[in-house]
């Protein structure tokens, strides 16, 4: 079966309820990472060969592109970022001894050699922010890749080294895949979906992604429902820091990304709020101020990529071979589950179990009854004859049902006979949840249920048994 149209490409699961221990250097409770976006001179401008002027992230509210014309005010606002804002941020960061990563637009860096020299003297990381700071949502994959390659070439020409990190920003659905395909980046950041780095599989290569931020970002000074004052900005950064710091104190340390722009937070009326936050963060203990490349190298060393066979990527034959026995002697459930819209969320114990249960729950009553009848009696003739499936053998042994006294065997035989006679299917219970005494007690209690109630109860127990079996196959950490 071709599953291309039944596979969900987004990952809604992530690390789930138990994220990994970040183990930041020195036992830090939080990693704080500042990004200075250097875009001035790389924005849309007809002097740069673009069709229209820039209209994004400036002091001009509601700006629109001017086709075929220079927008003198817009250009001047961007120039402020290079001429004044950058140096204000440079003085602030160097005076406080806090490192930064620069997202440098290659064409902007080429037009700002003094700023590049200052970045390098301060030992800031200079990651790539693309060739030009333009929109790529409608670009072809071929043209976007060509711009990436030219950005890397120009970046190396201007800075003396290829970039180790990539962030387009105004990206397309192809951006992450194209950047990963190049195979040269320690990290890619065109995602906003987590508080920790994570790995993706890019063909034969494992690619690290370090999520970025649009909320702890000074761009909100220039967007609707954003920051109107430095006080709002400081309060939001402080609340974010306090939440993550508290989580780190309880053992789940995270990363705080803070995005800056020279022409925005570099203004005098805003930069003092940034300084107040930096003072506040420095006043706390156990804070790691890091460049993004430092975070990437830490994650590579402490949390290297781990590959496993993912259920959502298996063909039907492999899927059924592995999971066809999860529901006793009923491989058709795995066949139907494989045809569902599976994705990364189903590569976990809970996710895969849910997909299999959906196939079981949507079956007819007769099909469900057949599944119930496929289960063996507890401590019955099949067990005595050693004719149970491997799963059933292990499950019954886990509760001691493989070692019964003659009295206990007589009890189970009588109960099995009575139960089958009344309800028409074997008594089913997830024995891994119980001991022998608990099983006997449940047996005696449930035998008196009406058959409709007991049918529903038995189906629920079948699903519970399946959960244990999936857990054994995937492993509790999958």
Coordinates of C-alpha atoms in Angstrom, one line a residue:
X1 CA 0.0 0.0 0.0
X2 CA 1.2 3.5 -0.9
X3 CA 1.2 5.4 2.4
X4 CA 2.4 8.7 1.1
X5 CA -1.0 10.3 1.4
X6 CA -1.7 8.8 4.8
X7 CA 1.4 10.1 6.6
X8 CA 1.3 13.3 8.6
X9 CA 4.5 15.3 8.1
X10 CA 4.2 17.5 11.2
X11 CA 5.6 16.4 14.6
X12 CA 3.0 17.2 17.3
X13 CA 4.7 14.9 19.9
X14 CA 8.3 16.2 20.4
X15 CA 9.8 15.2 23.7
X16 CA 6.4 14.5 25.2
X17 CA 5.8 14.8 29.0
X18 CA 9.4 13.9 29.9
X19 CA 12.0 16.1 28.1
X20 CA 15.6 15.0 28.4
X21 CA 17.9 16.4 31.1
X22 CA 19.7 19.2 29.3
X23 CA 22.7 18.9 31.6
X24 CA 23.9 22.4 30.8
X25 CA 27.5 23.1 31.7
X26 CA 28.1 23.8 35.4
X27 CA 24.7 22.4 36.3
X28 CA 23.0 25.6 35.0
X29 CA 19.2 25.8 35.5
X30 CA 18.8 27.7 32.2
X31 CA 20.6 28.5 29.0
X32 CA 20.1 32.1 27.9
X33 CA 20.9 32.8 24.3
X34 CA 20.9 36.2 22.6
X35 CA 20.7 36.6 18.8
X36 CA 21.5 39.9 17.1
X37 CA 19.9 39.9 13.7
X38 CA 22.1 41.9 11.3
X39 CA 19.9 42.6 8.3
X40 CA 20.6 46.2 7.5
X41 CA 21.8 46.4 3.9
X42 CA 20.3 43.1 3.0
X43 CA 16.6 44.2 3.0
X44 CA 14.4 44.7 0.0
X45 CA 15.6 47.7 -1.9
X46 CA 15.7 48.5 -5.6
X47 CA 19.4 49.4 -5.1
X48 CA 19.8 45.7 -4.3
X49 CA 18.0 44.6 -7.5
X50 CA 14.7 44.0 -5.8
X51 CA 11.3 44.9 -7.3
X52 CA 10.2 47.0 -4.4
X53 CA 11.1 48.6 -1.1
X54 CA 11.1 46.9 2.3
X55 CA 7.9 46.9 4.3
X56 CA 8.7 44.7 7.3
X57 CA 9.8 45.4 10.9
X58 CA 10.4 49.1 11.0
X59 CA 9.0 52.2 12.8
X60 CA 6.6 52.8 10.0
X61 CA 3.3 51.2 11.0
X62 CA 1.4 49.6 8.2
X63 CA 4.2 50.1 5.6
X64 CA 3.7 48.7 2.2
X65 CA 6.2 47.9 -0.5
X66 CA 6.8 50.7 -3.1
X67 CA 7.2 48.9 -6.4
X68 CA 10.0 50.2 -8.5
X69 CA 10.8 53.0 -6.0
X70 CA 13.2 53.8 -3.3
X71 CA 11.5 54.3 0.1
X72 CA 13.8 56.9 1.5
X73 CA 12.4 56.8 5.1
X74 CA 12.5 53.0 5.2
X75 CA 16.1 52.9 4.0
X76 CA 17.0 55.5 6.6
X77 CA 15.4 53.5 9.4
X78 CA 17.4 50.5 8.4
X79 CA 20.6 52.6 8.2
X80 CA 20.1 53.6 11.8
X81 CA 20.4 50.0 12.8
X82 CA 23.8 49.7 11.1
X83 CA 25.1 53.2 12.0
X84 CA 24.0 53.5 15.6
X85 CA 21.9 50.6 16.9
X86 CA 24.6 48.0 16.2
X87 CA 27.3 49.9 18.1
X88 CA 25.0 50.5 21.1
X89 CA 24.3 46.8 21.3
X90 CA 28.0 46.0 20.8
X91 CA 29.0 48.2 23.7
X92 CA 26.2 46.7 25.9
X93 CA 27.1 43.1 25.3
X94 CA 30.9 43.5 25.5
X95 CA 30.7 45.7 28.7
X96 CA 28.6 43.0 30.4
X97 CA 30.7 40.1 29.1
X98 CA 27.7 38.3 27.6
X99 CA 28.2 36.4 24.3
X100 CA 25.9 36.6 21.3
X101 CA 25.2 34.9 18.1
X102 CA 24.7 37.1 15.0
X103 CA 22.2 36.1 12.3
X104 CA 24.1 37.8 9.5
X105 CA 22.5 38.4 6.1
X106 CA 25.4 37.8 3.8
X107 CA 24.8 40.8 1.6
X108 CA 24.4 43.0 4.7
X109 CA 27.6 41.7 6.2
X110 CA 29.4 42.4 2.9
X111 CA 28.3 46.1 3.2
X112 CA 29.4 46.4 6.8
X113 CA 33.1 45.4 7.2
X114 CA 33.6 47.5 10.4
X115 CA 30.7 45.8 12.1
X116 CA 31.9 42.4 11.0
X117 CA 35.3 43.1 12.5
X118 CA 33.7 44.2 15.8
X119 CA 31.6 41.0 15.9
X120 CA 34.7 38.9 15.4
X121 CA 36.8 40.8 17.9
X122 CA 34.0 40.2 20.5
X123 CA 34.1 36.5 19.6
X124 CA 30.5 36.5 18.6
X125 CA 29.3 33.6 16.5
X126 CA 28.2 34.7 13.0
X127 CA 25.6 32.4 11.7
X128 CA 24.0 32.8 8.3
X129 CA 20.7 34.6 7.9
X130 CA 20.6 34.0 4.2
X131 CA 21.8 35.9 1.1
X132 CA 19.2 38.7 1.3
X133 CA 16.5 39.4 3.9
X134 CA 13.6 38.7 1.6
X135 CA 10.6 36.4 1.5
X136 CA 11.0 32.9 0.3
X137 CA 7.5 31.4 0.7
X138 CA 6.9 31.5 -3.1
X139 CA 10.5 30.6 -4.2
X140 CA 11.2 27.4 -6.0
X141 CA 13.4 24.9 -4.2
X142 CA 16.0 25.4 -6.9
X143 CA 16.2 29.2 -6.6
X144 CA 16.2 29.0 -2.8
X145 CA 19.0 26.5 -2.8
X146 CA 21.0 28.7 -5.2
X147 CA 20.6 31.6 -2.9
X148 CA 21.7 29.4 0.1
X149 CA 24.9 28.4 -1.8
X150 CA 25.7 32.0 -2.7
X151 CA 25.0 33.1 0.9
X152 CA 27.5 30.5 2.1
X153 CA 30.1 31.6 -0.5
X154 CA 29.7 35.3 0.3
X155 CA 29.7 34.7 4.1
X156 CA 33.0 32.8 3.9
X157 CA 34.4 35.5 1.6
X158 CA 33.4 38.3 4.1
X159 CA 34.1 36.6 7.4
X160 CA 36.9 34.1 6.5
X161 CA 34.9 31.0 7.4
X162 CA 31.7 29.2 6.4
X163 CA 28.8 29.6 8.8
X164 CA 28.1 26.8 11.3
X165 CA 24.4 27.8 11.8
X166 CA 21.6 28.7 9.5
X167 CA 18.4 30.8 9.9
X168 CA 16.5 32.1 6.9
X169 CA 13.6 33.6 8.9
X170 CA 11.3 34.5 6.0
X171 CA 11.5 30.9 4.9
X172 CA 9.6 28.4 2.8
X173 CA 8.4 24.9 3.5
X174 CA 11.6 23.7 1.8
X175 CA 14.1 25.7 3.9
X176 CA 15.0 23.2 6.6
X177 CA 15.3 20.3 4.2
X178 CA 17.4 22.3 1.8
X179 CA 19.8 23.5 4.6
X180 CA 20.0 20.0 6.0
X181 CA 20.7 18.6 2.6
X182 CA 23.9 20.7 2.3
X183 CA 25.3 18.8 5.2
X184 CA 27.5 21.6 6.6
X185 CA 25.5 23.1 9.4
X186 CA 25.9 22.2 13.1
X187 CA 22.4 23.5 13.5
X188 CA 19.4 25.0 11.7
X189 CA 17.0 27.3 13.4
X190 CA 14.0 27.9 11.1
X191 CA 11.7 26.4 13.7
X192 CA 9.9 27.7 16.8
X193 CA 8.5 24.5 18.2
X194 CA 10.4 23.7 21.4
X195 CA 12.4 24.9 24.3
X196 CA 15.2 22.5 23.6
X197 CA 17.3 21.4 20.6
X198 CA 16.3 18.2 18.9
X199 CA 17.5 16.0 16.0
X200 CA 15.8 15.2 12.7
X201 CA 16.7 12.5 10.2
X202 CA 17.8 14.1 6.9
X203 CA 18.4 11.1 4.6
X204 CA 21.5 9.3 6.0
X205 CA 22.5 12.4 8.0
X206 CA 21.2 13.4 11.5
X207 CA 20.6 17.2 11.6
X208 CA 20.4 19.2 14.8
X209 CA 17.7 21.9 15.0
X210 CA 17.8 24.6 17.6
X211 CA 14.4 26.3 17.9
X212 CA 14.3 30.1 17.7
X213 CA 11.8 32.6 19.1
X214 CA 9.2 35.1 17.9
X215 CA 7.8 35.9 21.3
X216 CA 11.0 36.9 23.2
X217 CA 11.8 39.0 20.2
X218 CA 12.1 42.8 19.9
X219 CA 10.3 42.5 16.5
X220 CA 7.1 42.8 18.6
X221 CA 8.0 46.5 19.0
X222 CA 7.0 46.7 15.3
X223 CA 4.0 44.4 15.1
X224 CA 0.4 44.5 16.2
X225 CA -0.2 43.4 19.8
X226 CA 3.4 43.8 20.5
X227 CA 5.5 45.8 23.0
X228 CA 4.6 49.4 23.3
X229 CA 7.2 50.2 25.9
X230 CA 10.4 49.0 27.4
X231 CA 8.6 48.1 30.6
X232 CA 6.4 45.6 28.7
X233 CA 9.4 44.1 27.0
X234 CA 11.3 43.7 30.2
X235 CA 8.3 42.2 32.0
X236 CA 7.8 39.6 29.3
X237 CA 11.5 38.6 29.2
X238 CA 11.6 38.4 33.0
X239 CA 8.5 36.2 33.2
X240 CA 9.9 33.9 30.5
X241 CA 13.2 33.7 32.4
X242 CA 11.5 33.1 35.7
X243 CA 9.3 30.3 34.3
X244 CA 12.2 28.5 32.7
X245 CA 14.5 29.0 35.6
X246 CA 12.0 27.5 38.0
X247 CA 11.6 24.5 35.6
X248 CA 15.3 24.1 35.6
X249 CA 15.4 24.2 39.4
X250 CA 13.0 21.2 39.4
X251 CA 15.2 19.2 37.0
X252 CA 14.0 20.1 33.5
X253 CA 16.3 22.8 32.4
X254 CA 15.5 24.6 29.1
X255 CA 16.8 27.2 26.7
X256 CA 15.6 30.8 26.5
X257 CA 16.1 32.4 23.0
X258 CA 16.0 36.2 22.8
X259 CA 15.9 37.8 19.3
X260 CA 17.2 41.3 18.7
X261 CA 17.4 43.8 15.8
X262 CA 19.8 46.7 15.7
X263 CA 17.2 49.1 14.3
X264 CA 14.6 48.1 16.9
X265 CA 16.1 47.4 20.4
X266 CA 19.1 49.4 19.4
X267 CA 17.0 52.6 19.9
X268 CA 17.7 54.5 23.2
X269 CA 14.1 54.1 24.4
X270 CA 14.3 50.4 24.3
X271 CA 17.8 49.3 25.0
X272 CA 17.6 50.1 28.7
X273 CA 14.9 47.5 29.1
X274 CA 17.2 45.0 27.5
X275 CA 20.0 46.0 29.9
X276 CA 17.6 45.7 32.9
X277 CA 16.9 42.2 31.8
X278 CA 20.5 41.3 31.3
X279 CA 21.3 42.7 34.8
X280 CA 18.5 40.6 36.2
X281 CA 19.6 37.4 34.5
X282 CA 23.2 37.9 35.6
X283 CA 22.1 38.4 39.2
X284 CA 20.8 34.8 39.3
X285 CA 23.0 31.9 39.9
X286 CA 23.3 28.9 37.6
X287 CA 22.7 30.7 34.3
X288 CA 24.6 29.7 31.2
X289 CA 24.9 32.5 28.7
X290 CA 25.8 30.8 25.4
X291 CA 26.2 31.3 21.7
X292 CA 24.0 29.0 19.6
X293 CA 27.1 27.1 18.4
X294 CA 28.0 26.4 22.0
X295 CA 24.5 25.0 22.6
X296 CA 24.8 22.9 19.4
X297 CA 28.2 21.5 20.5
X298 CA 26.9 20.7 24.0
X299 CA 23.8 18.9 22.6
X300 CA 25.9 16.9 20.1
X301 CA 28.2 15.7 22.9
X302 CA 25.6 15.1 25.6
X303 CA 22.6 14.2 23.6
X304 CA 23.8 12.6 20.3
X305 CA 21.2 11.5 17.7
X306 CA 19.6 8.1 18.3
X307 CA 17.8 6.4 15.5
X308 CA 15.2 3.7 15.8
X309 CA 12.8 2.0 13.5
X310 CA 9.8 4.3 13.3
X311 CA 6.4 2.7 12.9
X312 CA 5.1 5.6 10.9
X313 CA 7.8 5.0 8.3
X314 CA 7.4 1.3 7.9
X315 CA 5.7 -0.3 4.9
X316 CA 2.6 -2.4 5.6
X317 CA 4.5 -5.7 5.5
X318 CA 7.0 -4.7 8.1
X319 CA 4.4 -3.0 10.2
X320 CA 2.2 -6.1 10.3
X321 CA 5.1 -8.4 10.9
X322 CA 6.1 -6.4 14.0
X323 CA 2.7 -5.4 15.4
X324 CA 0.3 -8.0 14.0
X325 CA 0.3 -10.0 17.2
X326 CA -0.3 -7.1 19.6
X327 CA -4.0 -8.0 19.4
X328 CA -4.2 -11.7 19.9
X329 CA -4.2 -13.6 16.6
X330 CA -5.7 -10.5 14.8
X331 CA -3.2 -9.1 12.3
X332 CA -6.0 -7.3 10.5
X333 CA -5.9 -4.7 13.3
X334 CA -2.3 -3.8 12.4
X335 CA -3.2 -3.7 8.7
X336 CA -6.0 -1.2 9.3
X337 CA -3.9 0.9 11.7
X338 CA -1.1 1.1 9.1
X339 CA -3.6 2.7 6.7
X340 CA -4.5 5.5 9.1
X341 CA -2.9 9.0 9.0
X342 CA 0.3 8.1 11.0
X343 CA 3.0 10.5 11.9
X344 CA 5.8 11.1 14.4
X345 CA 3.2 11.1 17.2
X346 CA 2.6 7.4 16.5
X347 CA 6.3 6.5 16.9
X348 CA 5.8 6.3 20.7
X349 CA 4.2 3.7 22.9
X350 CA 1.1 5.8 23.5
X351 CA 0.8 6.9 19.9
X352 CA 1.2 3.4 18.3
X353 CA -1.1 1.9 20.9
X354 CA -3.7 4.6 20.0
X355 CA -3.5 3.8 16.3
X356 CA -4.0 0.1 16.9
X357 CA -6.9 0.8 19.3
X358 CA -8.6 3.0 16.7
X359 CA -8.6 0.1 14.3
X360 CA -10.0 -2.2 17.0
X361 CA -12.6 0.3 18.2
X362 CA -13.9 1.0 14.6
X363 CA -14.4 -2.8 14.0
X364 CA -17.8 -4.4 13.9
X365 CA -19.1 -6.1 17.0
X366 CA -18.5 -9.5 15.4
X367 CA -14.9 -8.6 14.6
X368 CA -14.4 -7.5 18.2
X369 CA -16.0 -10.7 19.4
X370 CA -13.6 -12.7 17.2
X371 CA -10.7 -10.9 18.9
X372 CA -12.0 -11.8 22.3
X373 CA -12.5 -15.4 21.4
X374 CA -8.9 -15.5 20.1
X375 CA -7.6 -15.0 23.7
X376 CA -6.9 -18.2 25.7
X377 CA -8.4 -19.2 29.0
X378 CA -6.4 -18.2 32.0
X379 CA -4.3 -21.1 33.2
X380 CA -6.3 -23.3 30.9
X381 CA -5.6 -26.3 28.6
X382 CA -3.5 -24.3 26.2
X383 CA -1.3 -23.1 29.0
X384 CA -0.9 -26.6 30.3
X385 CA -0.1 -27.8 26.8
X386 CA 2.4 -25.0 26.3
X387 CA 0.5 -23.9 23.2
X388 CA 0.1 -20.2 24.1
X389 CA 1.6 -17.4 22.1
X390 CA 4.9 -16.2 23.5
X391 CA 3.2 -13.0 24.7
X392 CA 0.4 -14.9 26.5
X393 CA 2.9 -17.3 28.0
X394 CA 5.0 -14.4 29.4
X395 CA 2.0 -12.5 30.6
X396 CA 0.4 -15.4 32.5
X397 CA 3.8 -16.3 34.0
X398 CA 4.2 -12.7 35.2
X399 CA 1.3 -13.3 37.6
X400 CA 2.3 -16.8 38.6
X401 CA -0.4 -18.5 36.6
X402 CA 2.1 -21.0 35.3
X403 CA 2.7 -22.3 38.8
X404 CA -0.6 -23.3 40.3
X405 CA -1.6 -25.6 43.1
X406 CA -4.1 -28.3 42.3
X407 CA -6.7 -26.3 44.2
X408 CA -6.0 -23.1 42.3
X409 CA -6.1 -25.0 39.0
X410 CA -9.5 -26.4 39.9
X411 CA -10.7 -22.9 40.7
X412 CA -9.6 -21.4 37.4
X413 CA -11.0 -24.3 35.5
X414 CA -14.4 -23.9 37.1
X415 CA -14.4 -20.2 36.6
X416 CA -13.3 -20.4 33.0
X417 CA -16.1 -22.9 32.3
X418 CA -18.8 -20.8 34.0
X419 CA -17.6 -17.5 32.5
X420 CA -17.5 -18.9 28.9
X421 CA -20.9 -20.5 29.4
X422 CA -22.5 -17.2 30.4
X423 CA -20.7 -14.7 28.2
X424 CA -19.5 -16.7 25.2
X425 CA -15.9 -15.6 25.2
X426 CA -12.9 -16.2 27.6
X427 CA -12.3 -14.1 30.7
X428 CA -9.7 -11.5 29.7
X429 CA -7.7 -9.4 32.1
X430 CA -4.4 -7.5 31.8
X431 CA -2.6 -9.9 34.1
X432 CA 0.5 -7.6 34.3
X433 CA -1.6 -5.2 36.3
X434 CA -2.5 -7.8 38.9
X435 CA -1.3 -10.6 41.1
X436 CA -2.9 -14.0 41.3
X437 CA -5.2 -13.1 44.2
X438 CA -6.3 -9.9 42.4
X439 CA -7.1 -11.9 39.2
X440 CA -9.2 -14.4 41.0
X441 CA -11.1 -11.6 42.8
X442 CA -11.8 -9.8 39.5
X443 CA -12.8 -13.1 37.9
X444 CA -15.4 -13.8 40.6
X445 CA -16.7 -10.2 40.5
X446 CA -17.0 -9.9 36.7
X447 CA -18.6 -13.3 36.1
X448 CA -21.8 -11.8 37.5
X449 CA -21.9 -8.8 35.1
X450 CA -24.4 -8.8 32.3
X451 CA -22.9 -9.8 29.0
X452 CA -23.1 -6.4 27.4
X453 CA -21.2 -4.8 30.3
X454 CA -18.7 -7.7 30.3
X455 CA -18.2 -7.4 26.5
X456 CA -17.2 -3.7 27.0
X457 CA -15.0 -4.6 30.0
X458 CA -13.2 -7.3 28.1
X459 CA -12.6 -5.0 25.1
X460 CA -11.0 -2.5 27.5
X461 CA -8.8 -5.2 28.9
X462 CA -7.8 -6.3 25.4
X463 CA -6.6 -2.7 24.8
X464 CA -4.8 -2.7 28.1
X465 CA -3.0 -5.9 27.2
X466 CA -2.1 -4.4 23.8
X467 CA -0.6 -1.4 25.6
X468 CA 1.8 -3.6 27.6
X469 CA 2.8 -5.5 24.4
X470 CA 3.5 -2.3 22.5
X471 CA 5.6 -1.0 25.4
X472 CA 7.6 -4.2 25.2
X473 CA 8.1 -3.8 21.5
X474 CA 9.0 -0.1 21.4
X475 CA 10.5 0.4 24.8
X476 CA 9.2 2.8 27.4
X477 CA 11.5 5.6 26.2
X478 CA 10.4 5.4 22.6

